[in-house]
């Protein structure tokens, strides 16, 4: 999957060195209580839909954009679930990134879940009791998002 242009431009200057990037992740819940997941093309694992924010992009808007680009689902952000650092990750080409990860709980609005770009191998809705094996941290994000509304989680 292609990296955003601003990252490609940064990589020309810093090579594979560590980049600190803002990321968003969404726990989208439909009217039946199911969770939207995508099987990632880069590692084959099931995960919540996530993405990298463009410079100056508001996190909630960026997540709604990523959600539609990757799954054709329109979602509405309800609230922040957690904020934390994840990584570092080393990609097959040697690039190293660490992410400021903002997780949101979202409500399904419209659209039929499907593969909508080259970032996913599969997309689907799953009951919370019937989830596939997920990427590290994603099950925790789901549990926190499904808990009664409270304060956002973060490391102190």
XYZ file of N, CA and C in Angstrom:
468
model
N 0.835 -1.166 0.000
C 0.000 0.000 0.000
C 0.882 1.231 0.000
N 0.531 2.241 -0.764
C 1.390 3.408 -0.892
C 1.337 4.285 0.357
N 2.484 4.856 0.684
C 2.556 5.802 1.795
C 2.060 7.161 1.294
N 1.491 7.968 2.190
C 1.083 9.324 1.783
C 2.276 10.117 1.252
N 1.989 11.056 0.351
C 3.048 11.847 -0.270
C 3.931 12.552 0.748
N 3.342 13.085 1.834
C 4.166 13.817 2.793
C 5.180 12.893 3.469
N 4.842 11.618 3.637
C 5.792 10.666 4.223
C 6.881 10.321 3.215
N 6.500 10.129 1.961
C 7.511 9.861 0.929
C 8.508 11.008 0.847
N 8.021 12.250 0.953
C 8.920 13.410 0.920
C 9.833 13.435 2.141
N 9.291 13.108 3.315
C 10.127 13.034 4.517
C 11.185 11.941 4.379
N 10.791 10.801 3.841
C 11.722 9.678 3.705
C 12.895 10.034 2.792
N 12.671 10.911 1.812
C 13.777 11.350 0.953
C 14.841 12.073 1.770
N 14.433 12.687 2.869
C 15.351 13.472 3.696
C 15.943 12.668 4.852
N 15.146 11.764 5.432
C 15.605 11.057 6.647
C 15.864 9.574 6.416
N 15.639 9.108 5.219
C 15.851 7.685 4.943
C 14.884 6.827 5.738
N 15.403 5.738 6.301
C 14.564 4.792 7.047
C 14.439 5.144 8.532
N 15.063 6.243 8.957
C 15.062 6.608 10.376
C 13.643 6.696 10.943
N 13.563 6.588 12.256
C 12.299 6.627 12.973
C 11.506 7.891 12.666
N 10.246 7.711 12.277
C 9.302 8.818 12.130
C 8.224 8.666 13.189
N 7.859 9.763 13.814
C 6.758 9.829 14.785
C 5.563 10.361 14.018
N 4.498 9.555 13.913
C 3.355 9.906 13.073
C 2.048 9.843 13.854
N 1.117 10.742 13.548
C -0.201 10.687 14.179
C -1.085 9.663 13.469
N -1.642 8.745 14.248
C -2.510 7.722 13.681
C -3.859 7.699 14.374
N -4.860 7.204 13.668
C -6.208 7.059 14.211
C -6.693 5.642 13.968
N -7.548 5.191 14.866
C -8.106 3.835 14.781
C -9.557 3.931 15.223
N -10.456 3.193 14.555
C -11.872 3.289 14.886
C -12.510 1.966 15.242
N -13.284 1.989 16.320
C -14.141 0.864 16.698
C -15.542 1.254 16.235
N -15.921 0.778 15.039
C -17.223 1.109 14.470
C -18.210 0.029 14.887
N -19.317 0.458 15.483
C -20.356 -0.460 15.965
C -21.620 -0.198 15.162
N -22.188 -1.273 14.608
C -23.438 -1.114 13.851
C -24.646 -1.306 14.766
N -25.853 -1.230 14.200
C -27.089 -1.346 14.963
C -27.299 -2.690 15.629
N -26.561 -3.714 15.178
C -26.658 -5.044 15.781
C -25.549 -5.293 16.799
N -24.729 -4.267 17.042
C -23.629 -4.408 18.000
C -22.387 -5.050 17.438
N -22.331 -5.217 16.117
C -21.158 -5.825 15.489
C -20.069 -4.780 15.268
N -18.830 -5.282 15.160
C -17.640 -4.449 14.998
C -17.114 -4.608 13.567
N -16.760 -3.491 12.943
C -16.190 -3.500 11.598
C -14.687 -3.768 11.685
N -14.232 -4.779 10.951
C -12.809 -5.136 10.904
C -12.350 -5.258 9.460
N -11.048 -5.075 9.274
C -10.438 -5.256 7.963
C -9.217 -6.168 8.128
N -9.043 -7.042 7.171
C -7.837 -7.889 7.147
C -6.797 -7.152 6.311
N -5.736 -6.727 6.965
C -4.743 -5.844 6.350
C -3.953 -6.538 5.236
N -3.713 -5.809 4.158
C -2.930 -6.347 3.046
C -1.443 -6.413 3.374
N -0.958 -5.530 4.275
C 0.481 -5.494 4.540
C 0.962 -6.628 5.428
N 0.089 -7.156 6.319
C 0.539 -8.239 7.203
C -0.454 -9.398 7.313
N -1.597 -9.302 6.628
C -2.577 -10.382 6.621
C -3.386 -10.514 7.900
N -3.208 -9.620 8.861
C -3.903 -9.731 10.141
C -5.209 -8.935 10.139
N -6.175 -9.435 10.923
C -7.419 -8.706 11.135
C -7.155 -7.574 12.104
N -7.802 -6.428 11.853
C -7.555 -5.239 12.659
C -8.721 -4.268 12.553
N -8.757 -3.341 13.484
C -9.647 -2.201 13.351
C -9.127 -1.340 12.208
N -10.015 -0.615 11.565
C -9.578 0.277 10.499
C -8.774 1.410 11.126
N -7.629 1.693 10.519
C -6.741 2.721 11.047
C -6.088 3.468 9.897
N -5.431 4.551 10.235
C -4.743 5.304 9.201
C -3.871 6.389 9.770
N -3.104 6.997 8.901
C -2.208 8.095 9.245
C -2.891 9.395 8.849
N -2.852 10.352 9.749
C -3.433 11.661 9.458
C -2.542 12.451 8.515
N -3.168 13.209 7.642
C -2.451 14.142 6.780
C -2.066 15.364 7.626
N -1.014 16.100 7.252
C -0.654 17.295 8.016
C -1.851 18.246 8.152
N -2.121 18.673 9.395
C -3.208 19.604 9.670
C -4.595 18.995 9.722
N -4.710 17.701 9.463
C -6.035 17.057 9.440
C -6.531 16.804 10.859
N -7.780 17.123 11.103
C -8.388 16.845 12.395
C -8.541 15.329 12.565
N -8.207 14.782 13.746
C -8.235 13.323 13.928
C -9.581 12.663 13.622
N -10.674 13.191 14.109
C -11.979 12.551 13.859
C -12.316 12.562 12.370
N -12.069 13.680 11.713
C -12.336 13.763 10.267
C -11.434 12.804 9.494
N -10.181 12.713 9.932
C -9.245 11.803 9.269
C -9.688 10.359 9.386
N -10.209 9.983 10.555
C -10.686 8.611 10.719
C -11.894 8.347 9.830
N -12.827 9.281 9.772
C -14.003 9.104 8.907
C -13.561 8.945 7.454
N -12.564 9.736 7.039
C -12.016 9.622 5.677
C -11.407 8.246 5.450
N -10.534 7.819 6.374
C -9.883 6.509 6.248
C -10.916 5.388 6.197
N -11.924 5.471 7.054
C -12.968 4.445 7.117
C -13.631 4.276 5.751
N -14.018 5.401 5.153
C -14.684 5.318 3.855
C -13.723 4.845 2.767
N -12.500 5.384 2.753
C -11.532 4.989 1.729
C -11.256 3.491 1.752
N -11.171 2.909 2.946
C -10.790 1.505 3.067
C -11.968 0.537 3.014
N -13.161 0.953 3.470
C -14.265 -0.008 3.614
C -15.569 0.400 2.951
N -15.678 1.614 2.423
C -16.917 2.170 1.857
C -18.007 2.367 2.909
N -17.641 2.349 4.176
C -18.590 2.573 5.269
C -18.464 4.023 5.730
N -19.615 4.659 5.903
C -19.664 5.997 6.487
C -19.942 5.808 7.973
N -19.087 6.407 8.802
C -19.230 6.303 10.245
C -19.223 7.697 10.849
N -19.775 7.781 12.047
C -19.761 9.031 12.804
C -18.997 8.789 14.095
N -18.028 9.640 14.379
C -17.245 9.504 15.600
C -18.104 9.913 16.789
N -18.099 9.066 17.834
C -18.864 9.352 19.051
C -17.985 9.922 20.160
N -16.842 9.269 20.432
C -15.962 9.780 21.484
C -14.595 9.108 21.418
N -13.640 9.728 22.112
C -12.289 9.183 22.210
C -12.301 8.018 23.198
N -11.671 6.918 22.812
C -11.551 5.742 23.670
C -10.204 5.768 24.392
N -9.128 6.020 23.633
C -7.799 6.021 24.235
C -6.822 6.802 23.379
N -5.733 7.187 24.021
C -4.630 7.869 23.351
C -3.345 7.234 23.883
N -2.443 6.869 22.997
C -1.204 6.258 23.443
C -0.191 6.144 22.325
N 1.012 5.772 22.696
C 2.091 5.541 21.730
C 2.149 4.051 21.415
N 2.275 3.706 20.135
C 2.436 2.307 19.729
C 3.615 2.200 18.771
N 4.344 1.113 18.936
C 5.498 0.886 18.097
C 6.751 0.895 18.953
N 7.897 0.990 18.340
C 8.114 1.230 16.921
C 7.889 -0.022 16.069
N 7.579 0.234 14.799
C 7.393 -0.821 13.809
C 8.432 -0.642 12.721
N 9.021 -1.748 12.304
C 9.949 -1.730 11.172
C 9.266 -2.447 10.020
N 9.120 -1.743 8.916
C 8.445 -2.285 7.740
C 9.431 -3.042 6.855
N 8.931 -3.884 5.949
C 9.822 -4.695 5.114
C 10.886 -3.889 4.354
N 10.577 -2.636 4.010
C 11.562 -1.821 3.284
C 12.573 -1.157 4.214
N 12.464 -1.415 5.539
C 13.387 -0.855 6.509
C 12.911 0.414 7.185
N 11.820 1.008 6.711
C 11.280 2.213 7.344
C 10.851 1.891 8.769
N 11.137 2.821 9.691
C 10.756 2.663 11.091
C 9.802 3.792 11.460
N 8.679 3.429 12.085
C 7.679 4.407 12.510
C 7.182 4.068 13.906
N 6.834 5.103 14.633
C 6.117 4.968 15.888
C 4.914 5.902 15.773
N 3.801 5.522 16.392
C 2.564 6.251 16.181
C 1.966 6.779 17.475
N 1.473 8.011 17.416
C 0.568 8.521 18.424
C -0.792 7.990 17.986
N -1.335 7.049 18.727
C -2.537 6.311 18.327
C -3.747 6.842 19.084
N -4.683 7.431 18.340
C -5.928 7.935 18.923
C -7.039 6.993 18.487
N -7.669 6.335 19.461
C -8.739 5.375 19.174
C -10.080 6.037 19.476
N -11.003 5.922 18.517
C -12.343 6.479 18.654
C -13.393 5.376 18.600
N -14.469 5.557 19.341
C -15.660 4.736 19.144
C -16.503 5.480 18.113
N -17.030 4.701 17.155
C -17.808 5.273 16.061
C -19.123 4.526 15.904
N -20.081 5.221 15.341
C -21.395 4.657 15.039
C -21.511 4.497 13.524
N -21.967 3.318 13.086
C -22.224 3.071 11.667
C -23.337 4.003 11.201
N -23.161 4.640 10.045
C -24.167 5.524 9.465
C -24.751 4.909 8.199
N -23.867 4.524 7.250
C -24.358 3.979 5.981
C -23.226 3.278 5.239
N -23.602 2.644 4.140
C -22.633 1.971 3.287
C -22.597 0.476 3.517
N -22.176 -0.226 2.489
C -22.006 -1.678 2.572
C -20.521 -1.967 2.699
N -20.144 -2.633 3.781
C -18.731 -2.922 4.028
C -18.165 -3.782 2.900
N -17.067 -3.304 2.317
C -16.401 -4.030 1.234
C -14.965 -3.546 1.140
N -14.149 -4.283 0.428
C -12.790 -3.831 0.137
C -12.932 -2.630 -0.797
N -12.405 -1.495 -0.388
C -12.592 -0.277 -1.174
C -11.273 0.306 -1.676
N -10.153 -0.314 -1.330
C -8.840 0.092 -1.832
C -7.880 -1.074 -1.693
N -6.597 -0.829 -1.883
C -5.623 -1.921 -1.851
C -5.050 -2.186 -0.463
N -5.605 -1.563 0.580
C -5.062 -1.730 1.928
C -5.634 -2.939 2.660
N -6.710 -3.534 2.117
C -7.364 -4.656 2.806
C -7.522 -5.862 1.892
N -7.447 -7.041 2.510
C -7.707 -8.299 1.806
C -9.154 -8.729 1.987
N -9.776 -8.284 3.089
C -11.162 -8.616 3.399
C -11.680 -7.575 4.383
N -12.979 -7.405 4.400
C -13.643 -6.477 5.313
C -14.911 -7.162 5.780
N -15.264 -6.991 7.064
C -16.498 -7.606 7.533
C -16.911 -7.129 8.904
N -18.149 -7.470 9.247
C -18.725 -7.163 10.549
C -18.652 -8.411 11.412
N -18.269 -8.251 12.675
C -18.104 -9.380 13.590
C -18.780 -9.087 14.920
N -19.493 -10.097 15.433
C -20.052 -9.992 16.780
C -18.888 -9.944 17.768
N -19.018 -9.173 18.852
C -17.934 -9.103 19.838
C -17.559 -10.460 20.430
N -18.481 -11.415 20.380
C -18.205 -12.758 20.906
C -17.621 -13.689 19.851
N -17.451 -13.209 18.619
C -16.977 -14.049 17.521
C -15.908 -13.324 16.696
N -14.963 -12.705 17.383
C -13.911 -11.960 16.692
C -12.793 -12.886 16.238
N -12.197 -12.607 15.079
C -11.013 -13.375 14.671
C -9.816 -12.929 15.514
N -8.697 -13.630 15.372
C -7.478 -13.191 16.048
C -7.101 -11.821 15.486
N -6.794 -10.891 16.389
C -6.555 -9.506 15.990
C -5.114 -9.077 16.241
N -4.716 -8.011 15.574
C -3.410 -7.403 15.831
C -3.317 -7.007 17.295
N -2.109 -6.971 17.807
C -1.871 -6.604 19.211
C -2.533 -5.270 19.527
N -3.204 -5.208 20.669
C -3.831 -3.980 21.136
C -5.222 -3.717 20.616
N -5.612 -4.359 19.533
C -6.913 -4.059 18.941
C -8.066 -4.629 19.765
N -7.879 -5.799 20.356
C -8.926 -6.353 21.215
C -9.127 -5.462 22.442
N -8.052 -4.958 23.001
C -8.157 -4.035 24.133
C -8.937 -2.788 23.728
N -8.665 -2.256 22.541
C -9.402 -1.087 22.057
C -10.895 -1.387 21.943
N -11.237 -2.568 21.455
C -12.644 -2.945 21.322
C -13.293 -3.043 22.693
N -12.632 -3.720 23.621
C -13.200 -3.855 24.975
C -13.424 -2.499 25.618
N -12.474 -1.606 25.482
C -12.622 -0.267 26.050
C -13.754 0.501 25.381
N -13.881 0.359 24.070
C -14.933 1.076 23.340
C -16.322 0.561 23.687
N -16.433 -0.728 24.018
C -17.738 -1.316 24.334
C -18.112 -1.164 25.806
N -17.170 -0.747 26.634
C -17.441 -0.536 28.058
C -18.339 0.690 28.212
N -19.032 0.785 29.345
C -19.856 1.998 29.561
C -18.997 3.246 29.388
N -19.604 4.269 28.803
C -18.867 5.504 28.514
C -18.234 6.058 29.787
N -17.031 6.468 29.649
C -16.287 7.025 30.774
C -15.177 7.906 30.255
N -14.108 7.956 30.987
C -12.991 8.778 30.556
C -12.129 8.014 29.552
N -11.370 8.761 28.780
C -10.456 8.150 27.816
C -9.301 7.488 28.562
N -8.777 6.400 28.011
C -7.652 5.680 28.592
C -6.351 6.254 28.056
N -5.351 6.337 28.916
C -4.035 6.779 28.502
C -3.025 6.338 29.546
N -1.765 6.243 29.131
C -0.667 5.920 30.049
C -0.240 7.191 30.751
N -0.028 7.115 32.055
C 0.410 8.307 32.789
C 1.907 8.280 32.985
